[in-house]
PDB file of C-alpha atoms in Angstrom:
ATOM      1  CA  UNK A   1      -4.319   0.944 -31.358  1.00 65.00           C
ATOM      2  CA  UNK A   2      -5.362   4.159 -33.073  1.00 80.00           C
ATOM      3  CA  UNK A   3      -7.405   6.627 -31.075  1.00 93.00           C
ATOM      4  CA  UNK A   4     -10.442   8.593 -32.167  1.00 96.00           C
ATOM      5  CA  UNK A   5      -9.648  10.646 -35.244  1.00 96.00           C
ATOM      6  CA  UNK A   6     -11.474  13.647 -36.636  1.00 97.00           C
ATOM      7  CA  UNK A   7     -11.279  15.411 -39.972  1.00 97.00           C
ATOM      8  CA  UNK A   8     -10.719  18.205 -40.743  1.00 97.00           C
ATOM      9  CA  UNK A   9      -8.834  19.704 -37.823  1.00 96.00           C
ATOM     10  CA  UNK A  10      -9.903  23.194 -38.859  1.00 97.00           C
ATOM     11  CA  UNK A  11     -12.605  24.501 -41.168  1.00 97.00           C
ATOM     12  CA  UNK A  12     -13.391  28.084 -42.088  1.00 98.00           C
ATOM     13  CA  UNK A  13     -16.584  28.656 -44.055  1.00 97.00           C
ATOM     14  CA  UNK A  14     -18.931  31.498 -44.822  1.00 97.00           C
ATOM     15  CA  UNK A  15     -22.379  31.844 -43.370  1.00 97.00           C
ATOM     16  CA  UNK A  16     -24.852  29.890 -45.440  1.00 97.00           C
ATOM     17  CA  UNK A  17     -22.362  27.314 -46.650  1.00 97.00           C
ATOM     18  CA  UNK A  18     -22.348  23.625 -45.810  1.00 97.00           C
ATOM     19  CA  UNK A  19     -19.696  21.785 -43.833  1.00 98.00           C
ATOM     20  CA  UNK A  20     -19.309  18.086 -43.082  1.00 98.00           C
ATOM     21  CA  UNK A  21     -17.228  16.879 -40.174  1.00 98.00           C
ATOM     22  CA  UNK A  22     -16.031  13.309 -39.922  1.00 98.00           C
ATOM     23  CA  UNK A  23     -15.227  11.128 -36.942  1.00 98.00           C
ATOM     24  CA  UNK A  24     -13.583   7.715 -36.928  1.00 97.00           C
ATOM     25  CA  UNK A  25     -14.041   6.017 -33.554  1.00 96.00           C
ATOM     26  CA  UNK A  26     -11.706   3.506 -31.983  1.00 95.00           C
ATOM     27  CA  UNK A  27     -12.108   0.212 -33.818  1.00 93.00           C
ATOM     28  CA  UNK A  28     -14.737  -1.978 -32.191  1.00 92.00           C
ATOM     29  CA  UNK A  29     -16.405   0.833 -30.256  1.00 94.00           C
ATOM     30  CA  UNK A  30     -20.140   0.635 -30.820  1.00 93.00           C
ATOM     31  CA  UNK A  31     -20.877   3.889 -28.977  1.00 94.00           C
ATOM     32  CA  UNK A  32     -20.097   7.181 -30.677  1.00 96.00           C
ATOM     33  CA  UNK A  33     -20.831  10.621 -29.269  1.00 96.00           C
ATOM     34  CA  UNK A  34     -20.684  14.151 -30.654  1.00 97.00           C
ATOM     35  CA  UNK A  35     -20.083  17.161 -28.407  1.00 98.00           C
ATOM     36  CA  UNK A  36     -19.237  20.779 -29.060  1.00 97.00           C
ATOM     37  CA  UNK A  37     -17.848  23.773 -27.227  1.00 96.00           C
ATOM     38  CA  UNK A  38     -18.806  27.218 -28.385  1.00 94.00           C
ATOM     39  CA  UNK A  39     -16.745  30.222 -27.299  1.00 86.00           C
ATOM     40  CA  UNK A  40     -16.616  30.691 -23.548  1.00 82.00           C
ATOM     41  CA  UNK A  41     -19.040  27.865 -22.769  1.00 91.00           C
ATOM     42  CA  UNK A  42     -18.774  24.361 -21.397  1.00 94.00           C
ATOM     43  CA  UNK A  43     -18.572  21.331 -23.650  1.00 96.00           C
ATOM     44  CA  UNK A  44     -22.124  20.277 -24.510  1.00 96.00           C
ATOM     45  CA  UNK A  45     -23.516  16.962 -25.697  1.00 96.00           C
ATOM     46  CA  UNK A  46     -25.044  16.760 -29.177  1.00 97.00           C
ATOM     47  CA  UNK A  47     -25.923  13.118 -29.809  1.00 95.00           C
ATOM     48  CA  UNK A  48     -25.118   9.464 -29.211  1.00 95.00           C
ATOM     49  CA  UNK A  49     -25.018   6.565 -31.653  1.00 95.00           C
ATOM     50  CA  UNK A  50     -25.095   2.900 -30.764  1.00 94.00           C
ATOM     51  CA  UNK A  51     -23.765   1.254 -33.879  1.00 94.00           C
ATOM     52  CA  UNK A  52     -25.736   2.909 -36.684  1.00 94.00           C
ATOM     53  CA  UNK A  53     -28.738   3.898 -34.559  1.00 94.00           C
ATOM     54  CA  UNK A  54     -29.278   7.260 -32.905  1.00 94.00           C
ATOM     55  CA  UNK A  55     -29.694   6.506 -29.218  1.00 92.00           C
ATOM     56  CA  UNK A  56     -30.066  10.069 -28.002  1.00 92.00           C
ATOM     57  CA  UNK A  57     -30.104  13.230 -30.085  1.00 93.00           C
ATOM     58  CA  UNK A  58     -31.519  15.520 -27.433  1.00 92.00           C
ATOM     59  CA  UNK A  59     -28.566  17.895 -27.680  1.00 93.00           C
ATOM     60  CA  UNK A  60     -28.844  18.659 -31.382  1.00 94.00           C
ATOM     61  CA  UNK A  61     -29.524  22.408 -31.549  1.00 91.00           C
ATOM     62  CA  UNK A  62     -31.798  22.476 -34.601  1.00 91.00           C
ATOM     63  CA  UNK A  63     -32.564  20.814 -37.912  1.00 92.00           C
ATOM     64  CA  UNK A  64     -29.590  22.430 -39.634  1.00 96.00           C
ATOM     65  CA  UNK A  65     -27.499  19.687 -38.024  1.00 97.00           C
ATOM     66  CA  UNK A  66     -27.587  16.168 -39.459  1.00 97.00           C
ATOM     67  CA  UNK A  67     -25.552  13.280 -38.089  1.00 97.00           C
ATOM     68  CA  UNK A  68     -25.142   9.905 -39.720  1.00 97.00           C
ATOM     69  CA  UNK A  69     -23.270   6.730 -38.971  1.00 96.00           C
ATOM     70  CA  UNK A  70     -23.689   4.447 -41.930  1.00 85.00           C
ATOM     71  CA  UNK A  71     -22.657   0.876 -41.271  1.00 87.00           C
ATOM     72  CA  UNK A  72     -21.912   1.651 -37.666  1.00 85.00           C
ATOM     73  CA  UNK A  73     -18.331   2.699 -38.344  1.00 92.00           C
ATOM     74  CA  UNK A  74     -17.389   6.312 -38.947  1.00 96.00           C
ATOM     75  CA  UNK A  75     -19.812   9.174 -38.419  1.00 98.00           C
ATOM     76  CA  UNK A  76     -20.401  12.468 -40.166  1.00 98.00           C
ATOM     77  CA  UNK A  77     -21.947  15.647 -38.820  1.00 98.00           C
ATOM     78  CA  UNK A  78     -23.267  18.014 -41.459  1.00 98.00           C
ATOM     79  CA  UNK A  79     -24.193  21.615 -40.797  1.00 97.00           C
ATOM     80  CA  UNK A  80     -26.389  23.121 -43.515  1.00 96.00           C
ATOM     81  CA  UNK A  81     -26.651  26.070 -43.794  1.00 96.00           C
ATOM     82  CA  UNK A  82     -24.017  27.189 -41.303  1.00 97.00           C
ATOM     83  CA  UNK A  83     -24.693  30.185 -39.074  1.00 96.00           C
ATOM     84  CA  UNK A  84     -22.274  32.367 -37.134  1.00 96.00           C
ATOM     85  CA  UNK A  85     -23.305  30.817 -33.810  1.00 95.00           C
ATOM     86  CA  UNK A  86     -22.217  27.383 -35.040  1.00 97.00           C
ATOM     87  CA  UNK A  87     -18.573  28.389 -34.609  1.00 97.00           C
ATOM     88  CA  UNK A  88     -16.779  26.332 -32.009  1.00 96.00           C
ATOM     89  CA  UNK A  89     -14.902  23.092 -31.488  1.00 96.00           C
ATOM     90  CA  UNK A  90     -16.716  19.869 -32.313  1.00 98.00           C
ATOM     91  CA  UNK A  91     -15.526  16.790 -30.451  1.00 97.00           C
ATOM     92  CA  UNK A  92     -16.232  13.172 -31.147  1.00 97.00           C
ATOM     93  CA  UNK A  93     -15.892  10.443 -28.532  1.00 96.00           C
ATOM     94  CA  UNK A  94     -16.307   6.689 -28.510  1.00 95.00           C
ATOM     95  CA  UNK A  95     -16.678   3.977 -25.908  1.00 93.00           C
ATOM     96  CA  UNK A  96     -16.639   0.219 -26.057  1.00 90.00           C
ATOM     97  CA  UNK A  97     -19.716  -0.220 -23.925  1.00 85.00           C
ATOM     98  CA  UNK A  98     -22.298   1.863 -22.115  1.00 81.00           C
ATOM     99  CA  UNK A  99     -20.471   1.887 -18.783  1.00 79.00           C
ATOM    100  CA  UNK A 100     -16.887   2.528 -19.831  1.00 82.00           C
ATOM    101  CA  UNK A 101     -14.749   5.558 -20.405  1.00 89.00           C
ATOM    102  CA  UNK A 102     -15.422   7.840 -23.318  1.00 92.00           C
ATOM    103  CA  UNK A 103     -12.324   8.491 -25.417  1.00 94.00           C
ATOM    104  CA  UNK A 104     -12.211  11.806 -27.209  1.00 95.00           C
ATOM    105  CA  UNK A 105     -10.773  12.869 -30.517  1.00 95.00           C
ATOM    106  CA  UNK A 106      -8.726  16.049 -31.052  1.00 94.00           C
ATOM    107  CA  UNK A 107     -11.751  18.008 -32.238  1.00 96.00           C
ATOM    108  CA  UNK A 108     -12.591  20.031 -35.333  1.00 97.00           C
ATOM    109  CA  UNK A 109     -12.422  23.792 -34.960  1.00 96.00           C
ATOM    110  CA  UNK A 110     -15.208  25.314 -37.073  1.00 97.00           C
ATOM    111  CA  UNK A 111     -15.215  29.021 -37.843  1.00 97.00           C
ATOM    112  CA  UNK A 112     -18.211  30.515 -39.626  1.00 97.00           C
ATOM    113  CA  UNK A 113     -17.597  34.024 -40.988  1.00 97.00           C
TER     114      UNK A 113
ATOM    115  CA  UNK B   1     -31.053  19.507 -15.086  1.00 87.00           C
ATOM    116  CA  UNK B   2     -27.525  18.528 -14.084  1.00 93.00           C
ATOM    117  CA  UNK B   3     -25.036  21.327 -13.565  1.00 95.00           C
ATOM    118  CA  UNK B   4     -21.320  20.817 -12.958  1.00 97.00           C
ATOM    119  CA  UNK B   5     -19.110  23.460 -11.394  1.00 97.00           C
ATOM    120  CA  UNK B   6     -15.346  23.461 -11.064  1.00 97.00           C
ATOM    121  CA  UNK B   7     -13.437  25.598  -8.617  1.00 93.00           C
ATOM    122  CA  UNK B   8     -11.058  27.295  -8.982  1.00 92.00           C
ATOM    123  CA  UNK B   9     -11.283  28.350 -12.626  1.00 94.00           C
ATOM    124  CA  UNK B  10      -7.527  28.889 -12.694  1.00 96.00           C
ATOM    125  CA  UNK B  11      -4.669  27.912 -10.435  1.00 95.00           C
ATOM    126  CA  UNK B  12      -0.957  28.664 -10.476  1.00 97.00           C
ATOM    127  CA  UNK B  13       1.409  26.740  -8.203  1.00 96.00           C
ATOM    128  CA  UNK B  14       5.165  26.211  -7.908  1.00 97.00           C
ATOM    129  CA  UNK B  15       6.588  22.884  -8.964  1.00 97.00           C
ATOM    130  CA  UNK B  16       6.481  20.189  -6.292  1.00 97.00           C
ATOM    131  CA  UNK B  17       3.291  21.293  -4.577  1.00 96.00           C
ATOM    132  CA  UNK B  18       0.446  18.933  -3.898  1.00 97.00           C
ATOM    133  CA  UNK B  19      -2.846  20.355  -5.108  1.00 95.00           C
ATOM    134  CA  UNK B  20      -6.571  19.684  -5.152  1.00 96.00           C
ATOM    135  CA  UNK B  21      -9.046  20.493  -7.890  1.00 97.00           C
ATOM    136  CA  UNK B  22     -12.717  20.565  -7.005  1.00 97.00           C
ATOM    137  CA  UNK B  23     -15.805  19.501  -8.907  1.00 98.00           C
ATOM    138  CA  UNK B  24     -19.409  19.729  -7.706  1.00 98.00           C
ATOM    139  CA  UNK B  25     -22.626  18.575  -9.343  1.00 97.00           C
ATOM    140  CA  UNK B  26     -26.234  19.396  -8.541  1.00 96.00           C
ATOM    141  CA  UNK B  27     -27.918  16.031  -9.162  1.00 93.00           C
ATOM    142  CA  UNK B  28     -26.432  13.205  -7.096  1.00 91.00           C
ATOM    143  CA  UNK B  29     -28.078  10.534  -9.271  1.00 91.00           C
ATOM    144  CA  UNK B  30     -24.990  10.031 -11.390  1.00 92.00           C
ATOM    145  CA  UNK B  31     -23.772   6.853 -13.034  1.00 91.00           C
ATOM    146  CA  UNK B  32     -20.113   7.739 -13.200  1.00 92.00           C
ATOM    147  CA  UNK B  33     -17.699  10.673 -13.112  1.00 95.00           C
ATOM    148  CA  UNK B  34     -14.761  11.185 -15.401  1.00 95.00           C
ATOM    149  CA  UNK B  35     -11.756  13.508 -15.069  1.00 97.00           C
ATOM    150  CA  UNK B  36     -10.070  14.705 -18.251  1.00 97.00           C
ATOM    151  CA  UNK B  37      -7.020  16.714 -19.133  1.00 97.00           C
ATOM    152  CA  UNK B  38      -6.909  19.058 -22.129  1.00 95.00           C
ATOM    153  CA  UNK B  39      -3.730  20.599 -23.481  1.00 94.00           C
ATOM    154  CA  UNK B  40      -4.053  23.761 -25.591  1.00 88.00           C
ATOM    155  CA  UNK B  41      -5.389  22.991 -29.063  1.00 83.00           C
ATOM    156  CA  UNK B  42      -5.668  19.297 -28.278  1.00 87.00           C
ATOM    157  CA  UNK B  43      -8.436  16.862 -27.503  1.00 90.00           C
ATOM    158  CA  UNK B  44      -9.461  15.522 -24.122  1.00 94.00           C
ATOM    159  CA  UNK B  45      -7.380  12.832 -22.457  1.00 95.00           C
ATOM    160  CA  UNK B  46      -9.232  10.646 -19.992  1.00 94.00           C
ATOM    161  CA  UNK B  47      -7.438  10.530 -16.641  1.00 96.00           C
ATOM    162  CA  UNK B  48      -9.730   8.643 -14.287  1.00 96.00           C
ATOM    163  CA  UNK B  49     -13.221   7.150 -14.320  1.00 93.00           C
ATOM    164  CA  UNK B  50     -15.075   6.637 -11.053  1.00 94.00           C
ATOM    165  CA  UNK B  51     -18.235   4.557 -11.037  1.00 91.00           C
ATOM    166  CA  UNK B  52     -20.991   5.760  -8.712  1.00 90.00           C
ATOM    167  CA  UNK B  53     -20.423   2.791  -6.395  1.00 91.00           C
ATOM    168  CA  UNK B  54     -16.748   3.685  -5.937  1.00 93.00           C
ATOM    169  CA  UNK B  55     -15.197   6.188  -3.541  1.00 94.00           C
ATOM    170  CA  UNK B  56     -11.900   6.808  -5.295  1.00 95.00           C
ATOM    171  CA  UNK B  57      -9.563   5.896  -8.111  1.00 95.00           C
ATOM    172  CA  UNK B  58      -5.807   6.273  -8.364  1.00 96.00           C
ATOM    173  CA  UNK B  59      -3.428   6.495 -11.285  1.00 95.00           C
ATOM    174  CA  UNK B  60       0.177   7.365 -10.585  1.00 96.00           C
ATOM    175  CA  UNK B  61       0.330  10.786  -8.940  1.00 97.00           C
ATOM    176  CA  UNK B  62      -3.396  11.323  -9.452  1.00 97.00           C
ATOM    177  CA  UNK B  63      -6.124  10.406  -7.018  1.00 97.00           C
ATOM    178  CA  UNK B  64      -9.781  11.170  -7.593  1.00 97.00           C
ATOM    179  CA  UNK B  65     -12.413  10.851  -4.908  1.00 97.00           C
ATOM    180  CA  UNK B  66     -16.173  10.828  -5.186  1.00 97.00           C
ATOM    181  CA  UNK B  67     -18.796  11.717  -2.590  1.00 96.00           C
ATOM    182  CA  UNK B  68     -22.005  11.162  -4.484  1.00 93.00           C
ATOM    183  CA  UNK B  69     -24.356  12.109  -1.676  1.00 92.00           C
ATOM    184  CA  UNK B  70     -22.827  15.561  -1.308  1.00 95.00           C
ATOM    185  CA  UNK B  71     -22.329  16.013  -5.050  1.00 96.00           C
ATOM    186  CA  UNK B  72     -18.566  16.452  -4.914  1.00 97.00           C
ATOM    187  CA  UNK B  73     -15.412  15.071  -6.439  1.00 97.00           C
ATOM    188  CA  UNK B  74     -11.812  16.089  -5.962  1.00 97.00           C
ATOM    189  CA  UNK B  75      -8.759  15.449  -8.091  1.00 97.00           C
ATOM    190  CA  UNK B  76      -5.569  15.345  -6.046  1.00 97.00           C
ATOM    191  CA  UNK B  77      -2.272  15.806  -7.870  1.00 97.00           C
ATOM    192  CA  UNK B  78       0.820  14.920  -5.874  1.00 97.00           C
ATOM    193  CA  UNK B  79       4.215  16.526  -6.401  1.00 97.00           C
ATOM    194  CA  UNK B  80       3.086  18.679  -9.312  1.00 97.00           C
ATOM    195  CA  UNK B  81       5.355  19.101 -12.341  1.00 97.00           C
ATOM    196  CA  UNK B  82       5.443  21.696 -15.147  1.00 97.00           C
ATOM    197  CA  UNK B  83       4.176  18.966 -17.479  1.00 96.00           C
ATOM    198  CA  UNK B  84       0.964  18.860 -15.469  1.00 97.00           C
ATOM    199  CA  UNK B  85       0.067  22.311 -16.785  1.00 97.00           C
ATOM    200  CA  UNK B  86      -3.214  21.928 -18.677  1.00 97.00           C
ATOM    201  CA  UNK B  87      -6.949  22.409 -18.266  1.00 97.00           C
ATOM    202  CA  UNK B  88      -8.622  19.757 -16.124  1.00 98.00           C
ATOM    203  CA  UNK B  89     -12.255  18.921 -16.819  1.00 98.00           C
ATOM    204  CA  UNK B  90     -14.765  17.032 -14.731  1.00 97.00           C
ATOM    205  CA  UNK B  91     -17.795  15.362 -16.351  1.00 97.00           C
ATOM    206  CA  UNK B  92     -20.664  13.259 -15.026  1.00 95.00           C
ATOM    207  CA  UNK B  93     -23.105  10.874 -16.689  1.00 92.00           C
ATOM    208  CA  UNK B  94     -26.637  10.382 -15.462  1.00 85.00           C
ATOM    209  CA  UNK B  95     -27.009   6.767 -16.560  1.00 77.00           C
ATOM    210  CA  UNK B  96     -25.134   4.097 -18.464  1.00 70.00           C
ATOM    211  CA  UNK B  97     -24.387   5.271 -21.969  1.00 71.00           C
ATOM    212  CA  UNK B  98     -25.779   8.684 -21.280  1.00 78.00           C
ATOM    213  CA  UNK B  99     -24.231  11.941 -22.287  1.00 90.00           C
ATOM    214  CA  UNK B 100     -21.520  13.547 -20.210  1.00 94.00           C
ATOM    215  CA  UNK B 101     -22.259  16.887 -18.566  1.00 96.00           C
ATOM    216  CA  UNK B 102     -19.074  18.922 -18.273  1.00 97.00           C
ATOM    217  CA  UNK B 103     -17.848  21.556 -15.881  1.00 97.00           C
ATOM    218  CA  UNK B 104     -16.067  24.649 -17.116  1.00 96.00           C
ATOM    219  CA  UNK B 105     -12.639  23.311 -16.205  1.00 96.00           C
ATOM    220  CA  UNK B 106      -9.717  24.401 -14.051  1.00 97.00           C
ATOM    221  CA  UNK B 107      -6.740  25.874 -15.890  1.00 97.00           C
ATOM    222  CA  UNK B 108      -3.607  24.741 -14.046  1.00 97.00           C
ATOM    223  CA  UNK B 109      -0.173  26.285 -14.405  1.00 97.00           C
ATOM    224  CA  UNK B 110       2.759  24.642 -12.621  1.00 97.00           C
ATOM    225  CA  UNK B 111       5.783  26.925 -12.557  1.00 97.00           C
ATOM    226  CA  UNK B 112       9.303  25.482 -12.555  1.00 95.00           C
TER     227      UNK B 112
END
């Protein structure tokens, strides 16, 4: 069974540009989470999908971030326009139900210059 | 607001030692606690999940305990090996399906 996959693994963009990160959860997992770690800080929650619906987006930093999960399968996280402070590692996780383990992907390292 | 602290931040031990990693959290109203391992440049690998009603979980050489009332968890690693070298992260959820709140991690180095 394939794990959580994320694309790209690395992205380097200039301030003001747009970047879209993709996450493919484990097949059959209705719950999908986005987290990020910025330099020197703990991993922080961004948002949670249940199927295609946003269950909790309390961690989204501002309206430059847009997450979607069309059809309840893969998810995208778009940053537009990117700022320097958006640099960090963005992790995606999925779980089969609300009480089980969250399984994490390898992350996307985003560098904004 | 939940805060999770892990002590020590870094630990270096010789191969074969038994060791304990500590995790504390400020709000005891947790739903579950998860221990992860992260290798450099890699994602997080789930090691153990402890539900709030449980006291401990074991997997191979790993044993995690939970004392919810005191806001503490420990991860015990028996007979450490160089392959155990990684960063270990503790995370708690406040309710079912809720976000995980992470600690800063303990960077472990096991020397041959």
